[in-house]
Amino acid sequence: MHGGLLFRRGHAEDQKQAAEHGIAPIDLVVVNLYPFEATAAKVELTAEELIENIDIGGPTMLRSAAKNFESVTVVTDPADFERVAREIESAGDTMLATRLELARKVFATTSRYDGLITMELERLSAERGMSL
């Protein structure tokens, strides 16, 4: 999966390795993360429920795609769906400026997501009398 996201389309060595390993390019990624914040807000939440709702694959895919914004469009905000669809319909791809803006949003989103997880794990640690 990550090979298809990360290989740089304009680099001969990356293209060669992708071909050798049968890696197809992935040019568009749309991910909605697990609703960790909503889950953490539940009143009688168990530690197991909290941990189960930490999304691992979503942030990993988002970050891989955003790192290669020169080739990959990555969308995590539903408010961007229409604009991305319009660009693809009219030009066959999104503009580089759009991909860069969306990549920035991805890193802001995953940073915030990781911060929420950190705060909840600190709360859990305090509740259980553990030091971090």
PDB file of N, CA, C and O in Angstrom, residues 11-42:
ATOM      1  N   HIS A  11      10.636  10.146 -10.672  1.00  0.00           N
ATOM      2  CA  HIS A  11      11.977   9.633 -10.392  1.00  0.00           C
ATOM      3  C   HIS A  11      12.138   8.258 -11.026  1.00  0.00           C
ATOM      4  O   HIS A  11      11.439   7.305 -10.667  1.00  0.00           O
ATOM      5  N   ALA A  12      13.080   8.157 -11.929  1.00  0.00           N
ATOM      6  CA  ALA A  12      13.278   6.921 -12.696  1.00  0.00           C
ATOM      7  C   ALA A  12      13.517   5.718 -11.788  1.00  0.00           C
ATOM      8  O   ALA A  12      12.961   4.632 -12.031  1.00  0.00           O
ATOM      9  N   GLU A  13      14.343   5.879 -10.761  1.00  0.00           N
ATOM     10  CA  GLU A  13      14.644   4.742  -9.871  1.00  0.00           C
ATOM     11  C   GLU A  13      13.393   4.287  -9.124  1.00  0.00           C
ATOM     12  O   GLU A  13      13.157   3.083  -8.971  1.00  0.00           O
ATOM     13  N   ASP A  14      12.586   5.224  -8.663  1.00  0.00           N
ATOM     14  CA  ASP A  14      11.331   4.862  -7.993  1.00  0.00           C
ATOM     15  C   ASP A  14      10.404   4.130  -8.956  1.00  0.00           C
ATOM     16  O   ASP A  14       9.779   3.121  -8.603  1.00  0.00           O
ATOM     17  N   GLN A  15      10.296   4.626 -10.181  1.00  0.00           N
ATOM     18  CA  GLN A  15       9.439   3.976 -11.191  1.00  0.00           C
ATOM     19  C   GLN A  15       9.936   2.568 -11.484  1.00  0.00           C
ATOM     20  O   GLN A  15       9.143   1.634 -11.616  1.00  0.00           O
ATOM     21  N   LYS A  16      11.239   2.421 -11.591  1.00  0.00           N
ATOM     22  CA  LYS A  16      11.840   1.109 -11.866  1.00  0.00           C
ATOM     23  C   LYS A  16      11.507   0.123 -10.742  1.00  0.00           C
ATOM     24  O   LYS A  16      11.080  -1.005 -11.000  1.00  0.00           O
ATOM     25  N   GLN A  17      11.708   0.557  -9.506  1.00  0.00           N
ATOM     26  CA  GLN A  17      11.427  -0.327  -8.370  1.00  0.00           C
ATOM     27  C   GLN A  17       9.942  -0.658  -8.271  1.00  0.00           C
ATOM     28  O   GLN A  17       9.577  -1.793  -7.948  1.00  0.00           O
ATOM     29  N   ALA A  18       9.084   0.307  -8.539  1.00  0.00           N
ATOM     30  CA  ALA A  18       7.643   0.054  -8.513  1.00  0.00           C
ATOM     31  C   ALA A  18       7.281  -0.997  -9.557  1.00  0.00           C
ATOM     32  O   ALA A  18       6.514  -1.932  -9.276  1.00  0.00           O
ATOM     33  N   ALA A  19       7.841  -0.876 -10.756  1.00  0.00           N
ATOM     34  CA  ALA A  19       7.571  -1.847 -11.822  1.00  0.00           C
ATOM     35  C   ALA A  19       8.092  -3.228 -11.440  1.00  0.00           C
ATOM     36  O   ALA A  19       7.402  -4.238 -11.643  1.00  0.00           O
ATOM     37  N   GLU A  20       9.295  -3.283 -10.882  1.00  0.00           N
ATOM     38  CA  GLU A  20       9.883  -4.571 -10.484  1.00  0.00           C
ATOM     39  C   GLU A  20       9.043  -5.297  -9.450  1.00  0.00           C
ATOM     40  O   GLU A  20       8.976  -6.521  -9.431  1.00  0.00           O
ATOM     41  N   HIS A  21       8.409  -4.547  -8.567  1.00  0.00           N
ATOM     42  CA  HIS A  21       7.639  -5.149  -7.481  1.00  0.00           C
ATOM     43  C   HIS A  21       6.133  -5.153  -7.738  1.00  0.00           C
ATOM     44  O   HIS A  21       5.359  -5.518  -6.847  1.00  0.00           O
ATOM     45  N   GLY A  22       5.733  -4.749  -8.934  1.00  0.00           N
ATOM     46  CA  GLY A  22       4.315  -4.741  -9.274  1.00  0.00           C
ATOM     47  C   GLY A  22       3.503  -3.757  -8.460  1.00  0.00           C
ATOM     48  O   GLY A  22       2.337  -4.019  -8.140  1.00  0.00           O
ATOM     49  N   ILE A  23       4.096  -2.632  -8.135  1.00  0.00           N
ATOM     50  CA  ILE A  23       3.417  -1.622  -7.318  1.00  0.00           C
ATOM     51  C   ILE A  23       2.720  -0.621  -8.233  1.00  0.00           C
ATOM     52  O   ILE A  23       3.361   0.047  -9.033  1.00  0.00           O
ATOM     53  N   ALA A  24       1.409  -0.549  -8.102  1.00  0.00           N
ATOM     54  CA  ALA A  24       0.628   0.412  -8.887  1.00  0.00           C
ATOM     55  C   ALA A  24       0.530   1.722  -8.113  1.00  0.00           C
ATOM     56  O   ALA A  24       0.452   1.725  -6.880  1.00  0.00           O
ATOM     57  N   PRO A  25       0.540   2.835  -8.827  1.00  0.00           N
ATOM     58  CA  PRO A  25       0.428   4.119  -8.132  1.00  0.00           C
ATOM     59  C   PRO A  25      -0.967   4.317  -7.544  1.00  0.00           C
ATOM     60  O   PRO A  25      -1.967   3.891  -8.118  1.00  0.00           O
ATOM     61  N   ILE A  26      -1.004   4.939  -6.393  1.00  0.00           N
ATOM     62  CA  ILE A  26      -2.255   5.366  -5.773  1.00  0.00           C
ATOM     63  C   ILE A  26      -2.220   6.885  -5.792  1.00  0.00           C
ATOM     64  O   ILE A  26      -1.352   7.496  -5.170  1.00  0.00           O
ATOM     65  N   ASP A  27      -3.139   7.485  -6.530  1.00  0.00           N
ATOM     66  CA  ASP A  27      -3.112   8.931  -6.747  1.00  0.00           C
ATOM     67  C   ASP A  27      -4.115   9.706  -5.906  1.00  0.00           C
ATOM     68  O   ASP A  27      -4.055  10.933  -5.847  1.00  0.00           O
ATOM     69  N   LEU A  28      -5.043   9.008  -5.257  1.00  0.00           N
ATOM     70  CA  LEU A  28      -6.066   9.677  -4.460  1.00  0.00           C
ATOM     71  C   LEU A  28      -6.342   8.855  -3.214  1.00  0.00           C
ATOM     72  O   LEU A  28      -6.577   7.643  -3.299  1.00  0.00           O
ATOM     73  N   VAL A  29      -6.293   9.510  -2.060  1.00  0.00           N
ATOM     74  CA  VAL A  29      -6.581   8.866  -0.785  1.00  0.00           C
ATOM     75  C   VAL A  29      -7.618   9.710  -0.058  1.00  0.00           C
ATOM     76  O   VAL A  29      -7.447  10.926   0.078  1.00  0.00           O
ATOM     77  N   VAL A  30      -8.679   9.056   0.385  1.00  0.00           N
ATOM     78  CA  VAL A  30      -9.716   9.721   1.174  1.00  0.00           C
ATOM     79  C   VAL A  30      -9.900   8.887   2.439  1.00  0.00           C
ATOM     80  O   VAL A  30     -10.235   7.707   2.359  1.00  0.00           O
ATOM     81  N   VAL A  31      -9.649   9.495   3.595  1.00  0.00           N
ATOM     82  CA  VAL A  31      -9.718   8.773   4.861  1.00  0.00           C
ATOM     83  C   VAL A  31     -10.459   9.604   5.892  1.00  0.00           C
ATOM     84  O   VAL A  31     -10.154  10.785   6.080  1.00  0.00           O
ATOM     85  N   ASN A  32     -11.403   8.966   6.562  1.00  0.00           N
ATOM     86  CA  ASN A  32     -12.036   9.532   7.747  1.00  0.00           C
ATOM     87  C   ASN A  32     -11.495   8.749   8.939  1.00  0.00           C
ATOM     88  O   ASN A  32     -11.628   7.524   8.983  1.00  0.00           O
ATOM     89  N   LEU A  33     -10.873   9.436   9.879  1.00  0.00           N
ATOM     90  CA  LEU A  33     -10.298   8.776  11.038  1.00  0.00           C
ATOM     91  C   LEU A  33     -11.373   8.271  11.986  1.00  0.00           C
ATOM     92  O   LEU A  33     -12.488   8.798  12.012  1.00  0.00           O
ATOM     93  N   TYR A  34     -11.037   7.242  12.787  1.00  0.00           N
ATOM     94  CA  TYR A  34     -11.939   6.798  13.843  1.00  0.00           C
ATOM     95  C   TYR A  34     -12.328   8.018  14.670  1.00  0.00           C
ATOM     96  O   TYR A  34     -11.491   8.899  14.912  1.00  0.00           O
ATOM     97  N   PRO A  35     -13.555   8.062  15.155  1.00  0.00           N
ATOM     98  CA  PRO A  35     -13.996   9.234  15.934  1.00  0.00           C
ATOM     99  C   PRO A  35     -13.473   9.184  17.374  1.00  0.00           C
ATOM    100  O   PRO A  35     -14.232   9.082  18.334  1.00  0.00           O
ATOM    101  N   PHE A  36     -12.158   9.261  17.532  1.00  0.00           N
ATOM    102  CA  PHE A  36     -11.530   9.120  18.846  1.00  0.00           C
ATOM    103  C   PHE A  36     -12.056  10.146  19.851  1.00  0.00           C
ATOM    104  O   PHE A  36     -12.356   9.811  20.991  1.00  0.00           O
ATOM    105  N   GLU A  37     -12.159  11.380  19.429  1.00  0.00           N
ATOM    106  CA  GLU A  37     -12.602  12.436  20.348  1.00  0.00           C
ATOM    107  C   GLU A  37     -14.005  12.151  20.875  1.00  0.00           C
ATOM    108  O   GLU A  37     -14.275  12.296  22.076  1.00  0.00           O
ATOM    109  N   ALA A  38     -14.910  11.734  20.003  1.00  0.00           N
ATOM    110  CA  ALA A  38     -16.275  11.415  20.421  1.00  0.00           C
ATOM    111  C   ALA A  38     -16.283  10.203  21.351  1.00  0.00           C
ATOM    112  O   ALA A  38     -17.025  10.166  22.338  1.00  0.00           O
ATOM    113  N   THR A  39     -15.467   9.230  21.047  1.00  0.00           N
ATOM    114  CA  THR A  39     -15.382   8.039  21.889  1.00  0.00           C
ATOM    115  C   THR A  39     -14.848   8.415  23.270  1.00  0.00           C
ATOM    116  O   THR A  39     -15.385   7.991  24.293  1.00  0.00           O
ATOM    117  N   ALA A  40     -13.785   9.217  23.307  1.00  0.00           N
ATOM    118  CA  ALA A  40     -13.166   9.608  24.575  1.00  0.00           C
ATOM    119  C   ALA A  40     -14.115  10.414  25.447  1.00  0.00           C
ATOM    120  O   ALA A  40     -13.968  10.424  26.673  1.00  0.00           O
ATOM    121  N   ALA A  41     -15.098  11.066  24.859  1.00  0.00           N
ATOM    122  CA  ALA A  41     -16.045  11.894  25.608  1.00  0.00           C
ATOM    123  C   ALA A  41     -17.139  11.072  26.292  1.00  0.00           C
ATOM    124  O   ALA A  41     -17.887  11.608  27.105  1.00  0.00           O
ATOM    125  N   LYS A  42     -17.227   9.788  25.981  1.00  0.00           N
ATOM    126  CA  LYS A  42     -18.256   8.946  26.608  1.00  0.00           C
ATOM    127  C   LYS A  42     -18.024   8.864  28.111  1.00  0.00           C
ATOM    128  O   LYS A  42     -16.897   8.756  28.577  1.00  0.00           O
TER     129      LYS A  42
END
